[in-house]
């Protein structure tokens, strides 16, 4: 398949190009586009065949449901059978933005979107290109992250090109995404509000007006007996080619442990990558050190995490030793992705 790659400046959107992308969506084609979280792989969310081609392009298992993206709150009603009071408050505070809400679905939503579940995930992204694309396509757009299944989510068009060139009809290059981690998934379809995937809208943002909110335990630890409430969370994700091990605890202890392990793995003949932070980078004298961001500003770590994981692949390291972060605010989402990327190898030292 020939993939058309176009550049759109999000501060000065070329209407002609966006309309071309929107007409592809209307025709049932696949268009990758930027959002404020990560790049999405979009198709007409009400066209079953178009949605099936998303699963095929990504190699994604069909039991993993998709998010429907809308550009105005009016688009929500036909897609759901019930809007709880608390959802209005969430939408008022956080839409457009990195919050996906689970509602009870309406009959309009194809079963392929929800993987047969009776809930549907909806989000209004806060990105001018995404919003215009949905508006002009005149349909909700189904969009998982625009990576091959199992790979880190793409935070720039070059990542999308690496994974999906010749597999999709168009890729819109709108520069780097700002937040870098996928949206928070919040289940409001039952009596117990629950975070199924942590993201930039944090527990701390929600608690003040939703004091009974819980976070699915599967987002914090992995284990045979832990069945995630969100199907996507059961798969290995964001995985680098190399093995990855994460160390958490007091930072001095973490650094000391990573240094010891680095020497050990080098002595075994391995090419060792260290995922360090601004504050710690000068402490490491061996291995391939990449800085993921600043511990003082965890948003920078979120923004660069997937990019850094991909960069280690390019450097062909055999093992990545990574510093963890405190599990609060955005740190919860960062640690969730590190847990997935490492296949659960998170060690407290
Ligand atoms: O930031 C984002 O959310 C990005 C951008 C492109 O919008 N999209 C994204 O989509 O991350 P995806 O498909 O990679 O992740 C969607 C997650 C999966 O873990 C999926 O299992 C979950 O949402 N999900 C979707 N519908 C669900 C449902 N009805 N019940 C439970 N989980 C659901
Ligand atoms: Mg994904």
Short mmCIF file of C-alpha atoms and ligand atoms in Angstrom, two decimals:
data_model
loop_
_atom_site.label_atom_id
_atom_site.label_comp_id
_atom_site.label_asym_id
_atom_site.label_seq_id
_atom_site.Cartn_x
_atom_site.Cartn_y
_atom_site.Cartn_z
CA UNK A 1 0.00 0.00 0.00
CA UNK A 2 1.17 3.49 -0.77
CA UNK A 3 1.22 5.67 2.35
CA UNK A 4 0.90 9.39 1.84
CA UNK A 5 2.84 11.33 4.50
CA UNK A 6 1.78 14.95 4.88
CA UNK A 7 3.04 17.68 7.22
CA UNK A 8 0.55 19.96 8.94
CA UNK A 9 1.54 22.85 11.17
CA UNK A 10 -0.78 22.73 14.19
CA UNK A 11 -0.49 26.48 14.74
CA UNK A 12 -1.54 27.22 11.15
CA UNK A 13 -3.67 24.34 9.95
CA UNK A 14 -3.91 23.78 6.22
CA UNK A 15 -7.64 23.23 5.70
CA UNK A 16 -7.17 21.69 2.29
CA UNK A 17 -4.91 18.93 3.64
CA UNK A 18 -7.12 18.18 6.66
CA UNK A 19 -10.10 17.87 4.33
CA UNK A 20 -8.19 15.41 2.18
CA UNK A 21 -7.45 13.35 5.30
CA UNK A 22 -11.09 13.59 6.40
CA UNK A 23 -12.35 12.33 3.07
CA UNK A 24 -10.08 9.29 3.37
CA UNK A 25 -11.70 8.58 6.74
CA UNK A 26 -15.14 8.90 5.13
CA UNK A 27 -14.08 6.37 2.47
CA UNK A 28 -13.18 3.81 5.13
CA UNK A 29 -9.41 4.37 4.88
CA UNK A 30 -6.77 4.59 7.64
CA UNK A 31 -5.21 7.91 8.70
CA UNK A 32 -2.62 8.26 11.48
CA UNK A 33 -2.80 11.63 13.23
CA UNK A 34 -1.33 13.43 16.25
CA UNK A 35 -3.18 13.98 19.51
CA UNK A 36 -1.94 15.68 22.68
CA UNK A 37 -1.08 12.26 24.19
CA UNK A 38 0.33 10.00 21.43
CA UNK A 39 -0.33 9.49 17.70
CA UNK A 40 -3.55 7.62 16.90
CA UNK A 41 -4.41 5.34 13.99
CA UNK A 42 -7.82 6.57 12.89
CA UNK A 43 -10.74 5.12 10.95
CA UNK A 44 -14.47 5.80 10.75
CA UNK A 45 -15.66 4.42 14.10
CA UNK A 46 -19.10 3.54 12.75
CA UNK A 47 -17.80 1.61 9.73
CA UNK A 48 -17.15 -1.97 10.77
CA UNK A 49 -14.86 -2.82 7.85
CA UNK A 50 -12.75 0.27 8.35
CA UNK A 51 -12.36 -0.63 12.03
CA UNK A 52 -11.32 -4.18 11.17
CA UNK A 53 -8.52 -2.76 9.02
CA UNK A 54 -7.15 -0.93 12.09
CA UNK A 55 -6.75 -4.27 13.89
CA UNK A 56 -5.09 -5.77 10.81
CA UNK A 57 -2.63 -2.90 10.29
CA UNK A 58 -1.50 -2.99 13.94
CA UNK A 59 -1.62 -6.75 14.38
CA UNK A 60 -3.88 -6.07 17.33
CA UNK A 61 -5.94 -8.84 18.95
CA UNK A 62 -9.65 -8.24 18.35
CA UNK A 63 -10.54 -8.75 22.01
CA UNK A 64 -8.93 -5.39 22.79
CA UNK A 65 -11.54 -2.61 22.41
CA UNK A 66 -10.92 0.80 20.82
CA UNK A 67 -11.54 4.38 21.92
CA UNK A 68 -13.98 6.53 19.92
CA UNK A 69 -12.73 10.10 19.49
CA UNK A 70 -15.20 12.97 19.18
CA UNK A 71 -14.75 16.68 18.52
CA UNK A 72 -17.83 18.05 20.29
CA UNK A 73 -19.87 17.03 23.32
CA UNK A 74 -22.98 16.78 21.11
CA UNK A 75 -21.44 13.74 19.44
CA UNK A 76 -21.51 11.79 22.71
CA UNK A 77 -25.22 11.20 23.22
CA UNK A 78 -25.96 8.90 20.26
CA UNK A 79 -23.02 6.66 21.23
CA UNK A 80 -24.04 5.91 24.81
CA UNK A 81 -27.18 4.67 26.55
CA UNK A 82 -26.65 6.59 29.80
CA UNK A 83 -24.66 9.62 30.96
CA UNK A 84 -24.15 9.62 34.75
CA UNK A 85 -24.11 12.97 36.57
CA UNK A 86 -20.44 12.60 37.52
CA UNK A 87 -19.50 12.22 33.85
CA UNK A 88 -20.84 15.71 33.10
CA UNK A 89 -18.51 17.08 35.77
CA UNK A 90 -15.54 15.18 34.32
CA UNK A 91 -16.27 16.42 30.80
CA UNK A 92 -16.68 19.98 32.05
CA UNK A 93 -13.30 19.86 33.77
CA UNK A 94 -11.20 17.76 31.41
CA UNK A 95 -12.60 17.72 27.85
CA UNK A 96 -11.06 18.29 25.47
CA UNK A 97 -8.15 16.52 27.12
CA UNK A 98 -6.36 13.29 28.03
CA UNK A 99 -9.32 11.64 29.76
CA UNK A 100 -11.14 8.67 28.20
CA UNK A 101 -14.47 7.85 29.82
CA UNK A 102 -16.22 4.46 29.73
CA UNK A 103 -20.00 4.64 29.30
CA UNK A 104 -22.69 2.04 28.69
CA UNK A 105 -22.82 1.77 24.89
CA UNK A 106 -25.72 2.42 22.53
CA UNK A 107 -26.68 0.17 19.63
CA UNK A 108 -25.07 2.59 17.19
CA UNK A 109 -21.59 1.49 18.29
CA UNK A 110 -20.37 -1.57 16.35
CA UNK A 111 -19.40 -4.58 18.50
CA UNK A 112 -15.97 -4.65 16.88
CA UNK A 113 -15.20 -1.29 18.64
CA UNK A 114 -16.06 -2.60 22.10
CA UNK A 115 -14.85 -6.18 21.59
CA UNK A 116 -18.34 -7.31 22.51
CA UNK A 117 -18.38 -5.47 25.86
CA UNK A 118 -21.43 -3.41 26.81
CA UNK A 119 -19.30 -0.33 27.52
CA UNK A 120 -17.72 2.11 25.08
CA UNK A 121 -14.63 4.29 25.65
CA UNK A 122 -14.97 7.91 24.48
CA UNK A 123 -12.49 10.78 24.45
CA UNK A 124 -12.31 14.30 23.08
CA UNK A 125 -8.64 14.95 22.33
CA UNK A 126 -7.12 18.36 22.95
CA UNK A 127 -5.23 18.78 19.69
CA UNK A 128 -6.24 21.12 16.87
CA UNK A 129 -5.38 18.65 14.09
CA UNK A 130 -7.28 15.79 15.73
CA UNK A 131 -10.31 17.97 16.45
CA UNK A 132 -10.47 19.34 12.89
CA UNK A 133 -10.04 15.89 11.38
CA UNK A 134 -12.98 14.50 13.39
CA UNK A 135 -15.09 17.57 12.66
CA UNK A 136 -14.55 17.34 8.89
CA UNK A 137 -14.94 13.56 8.80
CA UNK A 138 -18.36 14.07 10.45
CA UNK A 139 -18.06 10.80 12.37
CA UNK A 140 -16.50 9.57 15.60
CA UNK A 141 -13.00 8.32 14.82
CA UNK A 142 -11.80 5.04 16.31
CA UNK A 143 -8.12 5.38 17.12
CA UNK A 144 -5.75 3.18 19.06
CA UNK A 145 -2.18 4.35 19.43
CA UNK A 146 -0.52 4.26 15.99
CA UNK A 147 2.14 1.64 16.79
CA UNK A 148 2.46 -2.02 15.91
CA UNK A 149 0.79 -4.02 18.66
CA UNK A 150 3.20 -4.47 21.58
CA UNK A 151 5.53 -1.59 20.63
CA UNK A 152 5.82 1.71 22.52
CA UNK A 153 3.16 4.25 21.51
CA UNK A 154 4.38 6.79 18.93
CA UNK A 155 5.10 10.31 20.12
CA UNK A 156 6.34 11.56 16.75
CA UNK A 157 5.47 10.88 13.11
CA UNK A 158 8.83 9.17 12.59
CA UNK A 159 7.75 6.44 15.05
CA UNK A 160 4.51 5.95 13.10
CA UNK A 161 6.44 5.75 9.84
CA UNK A 162 8.76 3.15 11.37
CA UNK A 163 5.83 0.95 12.43
CA UNK A 164 3.09 1.55 9.85
CA UNK A 165 4.52 2.75 6.53
CA UNK A 166 2.80 0.83 3.68
CA UNK A 167 0.14 -0.41 6.11
CA UNK A 168 -2.00 2.76 6.28
CA UNK A 169 -3.31 5.26 3.72
CA UNK A 170 -2.05 8.47 5.27
CA UNK A 171 0.19 9.69 8.08
CA UNK A 172 -0.24 13.28 9.26
CA UNK A 173 3.01 14.62 10.66
CA UNK A 174 2.02 17.27 13.20
CA UNK A 175 5.25 17.26 15.21
CA UNK A 176 5.88 15.74 18.63
CA UNK A 177 2.95 15.02 20.92
CA UNK A 178 3.04 17.03 24.12
CA UNK A 179 2.14 14.64 26.92
CA UNK A 180 3.73 11.46 25.62
CA UNK A 181 1.63 8.91 27.54
CA UNK A 182 -1.84 7.69 26.52
CA UNK A 183 -4.98 9.12 28.09
CA UNK A 184 -6.32 8.15 31.50
CA UNK A 185 -9.08 5.55 31.10
CA UNK A 186 -11.83 6.13 33.66
CA UNK A 187 -14.74 3.71 34.01
CA UNK A 188 -17.95 5.55 34.92
CA UNK A 189 -20.25 2.84 33.56
CA UNK A 190 -20.99 1.22 36.92
CA UNK A 191 -21.43 2.24 40.56
CA UNK A 192 -17.72 2.32 41.33
CA UNK A 193 -15.67 4.91 39.40
CA UNK A 194 -12.36 3.28 38.58
CA UNK A 195 -9.15 4.22 36.78
CA UNK A 196 -8.36 1.37 34.35
CA UNK A 197 -5.28 3.07 32.89
CA UNK A 198 -3.45 5.93 34.64
CA UNK A 199 -2.55 8.99 32.53
CA UNK A 200 -2.09 12.74 32.66
CA UNK A 201 -5.44 13.28 34.38
CA UNK A 202 -4.36 11.83 37.69
CA UNK A 203 -5.95 10.28 40.75
CA UNK A 204 -5.07 13.53 42.55
CA UNK A 205 -7.03 15.51 39.90
CA UNK A 206 -10.11 13.32 40.33
CA UNK A 207 -10.27 12.69 44.10
CA UNK A 208 -11.46 16.21 45.07
CA UNK A 209 -14.84 15.68 43.39
CA UNK A 210 -14.85 11.87 43.26
CA UNK A 211 -13.68 10.78 46.71
CA UNK A 212 -14.75 7.15 46.18
CA UNK A 213 -12.57 6.67 43.09
CA UNK A 214 -10.37 3.55 42.91
CA UNK A 215 -7.51 2.48 40.67
CA UNK A 216 -7.60 -1.03 39.17
CA UNK A 217 -4.92 -3.02 41.00
CA UNK A 218 -3.77 -4.49 37.67
CA UNK A 219 -2.38 -1.06 36.77
CA UNK A 220 0.02 -1.24 39.71
CA UNK A 221 1.18 -4.84 39.82
CA UNK A 222 1.19 -7.86 37.59
CA UNK A 223 0.57 -11.44 38.61
CA UNK A 224 -1.12 -14.62 37.53
CA UNK A 225 -4.21 -13.96 39.62
CA UNK A 226 -4.62 -10.32 38.64
CA UNK A 227 -7.09 -9.90 35.77
CA UNK A 228 -7.14 -6.33 34.44
CA UNK A 229 -10.55 -4.70 33.95
CA UNK A 230 -9.31 -3.14 30.73
CA UNK A 231 -8.52 -5.83 28.15
CA UNK A 232 -5.57 -3.85 26.75
CA UNK A 233 -3.78 -3.99 30.10
CA UNK A 234 -3.36 -7.75 29.92
CA UNK A 235 -0.97 -7.58 26.98
CA UNK A 236 2.78 -6.95 27.09
CA UNK A 237 3.16 -3.39 25.95
CA UNK A 238 5.64 -0.70 25.07
CA UNK A 239 8.22 -3.43 24.91
CA UNK A 240 11.77 -2.63 23.83
CA UNK A 241 13.70 -5.34 21.99
CA UNK A 242 16.06 -5.48 24.95
CA UNK A 243 15.19 -6.84 28.37
CA UNK A 244 14.30 -4.04 30.77
CA UNK A 245 14.59 -3.88 34.56
CA UNK A 246 13.32 -0.97 36.66
CA UNK A 247 14.64 -0.02 40.10
CA UNK A 248 12.64 2.05 42.58
CA UNK A 249 13.35 3.30 46.09
CA UNK A 250 15.65 5.95 47.53
CA UNK A 251 17.45 7.52 44.57
CA UNK A 252 20.99 7.10 46.01
CA UNK A 253 20.30 3.41 46.52
CA UNK A 254 18.81 3.09 43.04
CA UNK A 255 21.88 4.67 41.44
CA UNK A 256 24.23 2.46 43.44
CA UNK A 257 22.28 -0.68 42.43
CA UNK A 258 22.18 0.27 38.74
CA UNK A 259 25.95 0.90 38.81
CA UNK A 260 26.60 -2.51 40.36
CA UNK A 261 24.28 -4.28 37.90
CA UNK A 262 25.86 -2.41 34.98
CA UNK A 263 29.33 -3.67 35.87
CA UNK A 264 27.94 -7.16 36.34
CA UNK A 265 26.16 -7.30 32.96
CA UNK A 266 29.12 -5.73 31.16
CA UNK A 267 31.35 -8.44 32.66
CA UNK A 268 28.95 -10.97 31.10
CA UNK A 269 29.56 -9.35 27.71
CA UNK A 270 26.24 -7.49 27.45
CA UNK A 271 25.70 -4.06 25.96
CA UNK A 272 24.00 -2.20 28.84
CA UNK A 273 21.67 0.79 28.49
CA UNK A 274 20.90 3.03 31.47
CA UNK A 275 17.72 5.11 31.53
CA UNK A 276 18.81 7.97 33.75
CA UNK A 277 17.46 11.37 34.75
CA UNK A 278 18.94 14.89 34.51
CA UNK A 279 19.77 14.77 38.20
CA UNK A 280 21.55 11.41 38.10
CA UNK A 281 23.13 11.15 34.66
CA UNK A 282 26.65 12.19 35.73
CA UNK A 283 26.82 9.43 38.34
CA UNK A 284 27.03 6.71 35.69
CA UNK A 285 30.43 6.12 34.16
CA UNK A 286 29.76 2.91 32.22
CA UNK A 287 27.08 1.74 29.80
CA UNK A 288 25.01 3.70 27.27
CA UNK A 289 23.34 6.44 29.31
CA UNK A 290 20.19 8.16 27.97
CA UNK A 291 18.40 10.88 29.90
CA UNK A 292 14.61 10.41 29.96
CA UNK A 293 13.78 13.67 31.76
CA UNK A 294 14.01 15.45 35.09
CA UNK A 295 12.94 13.97 38.44
CA UNK A 296 11.97 17.51 39.46
CA UNK A 297 9.55 17.71 36.52
CA UNK A 298 8.07 14.30 36.00
CA UNK A 299 6.05 15.55 33.00
CA UNK A 300 9.32 15.59 31.06
CA UNK A 301 9.84 11.90 31.88
CA UNK A 302 6.29 11.13 30.65
CA UNK A 303 6.90 13.08 27.45
CA UNK A 304 10.16 11.28 26.63
CA UNK A 305 9.61 7.78 27.97
CA UNK A 306 8.48 6.00 24.79
CA UNK A 307 10.94 7.92 22.64
CA UNK A 308 13.79 6.89 24.94
CA UNK A 309 12.72 3.24 24.95
CA UNK A 310 12.77 3.31 21.13
CA UNK A 311 16.19 5.03 21.17
CA UNK A 312 17.66 2.16 23.22
CA UNK A 313 16.46 -0.22 20.50
CA UNK A 314 18.34 1.81 17.92
CA UNK A 315 21.48 1.69 20.05
CA UNK A 316 21.09 -2.09 20.10
CA UNK A 317 21.57 -2.53 23.82
CA UNK A 318 20.89 -5.99 25.26
CA UNK A 319 19.50 -4.82 28.57
CA UNK A 320 18.04 -1.55 29.86
CA UNK A 321 18.41 -0.66 33.53
CA UNK A 322 16.01 2.13 34.43
CA UNK A 323 15.44 4.40 37.39
CA UNK A 324 11.82 4.39 38.57
CA UNK A 325 9.90 7.39 39.93
CA UNK A 326 7.64 8.10 42.90
CA UNK A 327 4.17 6.70 42.35
CA UNK A 328 2.12 9.85 42.74
CA UNK A 329 0.48 12.28 40.29
CA UNK A 330 1.84 11.57 36.77
CA UNK A 331 4.35 9.17 38.39
CA UNK A 332 1.54 6.57 38.57
CA UNK A 333 1.19 6.58 34.78
CA UNK A 334 4.98 6.53 34.27
CA UNK A 335 5.42 3.54 36.59
CA UNK A 336 2.46 1.75 34.94
CA UNK A 337 4.14 2.07 31.52
CA UNK A 338 7.55 1.07 32.94
CA UNK A 339 5.93 -1.99 34.53
CA UNK A 340 4.40 -2.98 31.18
CA UNK A 341 7.57 -2.23 29.22
CA UNK A 342 9.65 -4.38 31.56
CA UNK A 343 7.14 -7.21 31.70
CA UNK A 344 6.67 -6.57 35.44
CA UNK A 345 10.38 -6.44 36.34
CA UNK A 346 10.16 -3.59 38.83
CA UNK A 347 12.46 -4.05 41.84
CA UNK A 348 12.32 -2.01 45.03
CA UNK A 349 15.83 -1.54 46.44
O1 LIG B 1 -4.32 8.73 24.47
C1 LIG B 1 -4.95 7.79 24.01
O2 LIG B 1 -5.90 7.25 24.62
C2 LIG B 1 -4.57 7.28 22.60
C3 LIG B 1 -4.85 8.40 21.62
C4 LIG B 1 -4.59 7.97 20.21
O3 LIG B 1 -6.14 8.89 21.80
N1 LIG B 1 -5.26 6.08 22.29
C5 LIG B 1 -4.97 4.89 22.88
O4 LIG B 1 -5.72 3.81 22.40
O5 LIG B 1 -4.13 4.76 23.74
P1 LIG B 1 -5.32 2.29 22.69
O6 LIG B 1 -6.27 1.49 21.88
O7 LIG B 1 -3.89 2.09 22.45
O8 LIG B 1 -5.71 2.07 24.19
C6 LIG B 1 -7.07 2.03 24.58
C7 LIG B 1 -7.18 1.36 25.92
C8 LIG B 1 -6.89 -0.13 25.84
O9 LIG B 1 -6.16 -0.51 27.00
C9 LIG B 1 -8.28 -0.74 25.84
O10 LIG B 1 -8.30 -2.05 26.35
C10 LIG B 1 -9.05 0.24 26.71
O11 LIG B 1 -8.55 1.50 26.37
N2 LIG B 1 -10.50 0.20 26.42
C11 LIG B 1 -11.14 0.65 25.32
N3 LIG B 1 -12.47 0.39 25.39
C12 LIG B 1 -12.67 -0.23 26.56
C13 LIG B 1 -13.81 -0.78 27.22
N4 LIG B 1 -15.02 -0.73 26.67
N5 LIG B 1 -13.63 -1.36 28.44
C14 LIG B 1 -12.40 -1.42 29.00
N6 LIG B 1 -11.28 -0.92 28.44
C15 LIG B 1 -11.41 -0.35 27.23
MG1 LIG B 2 -1.99 1.31 22.54
#
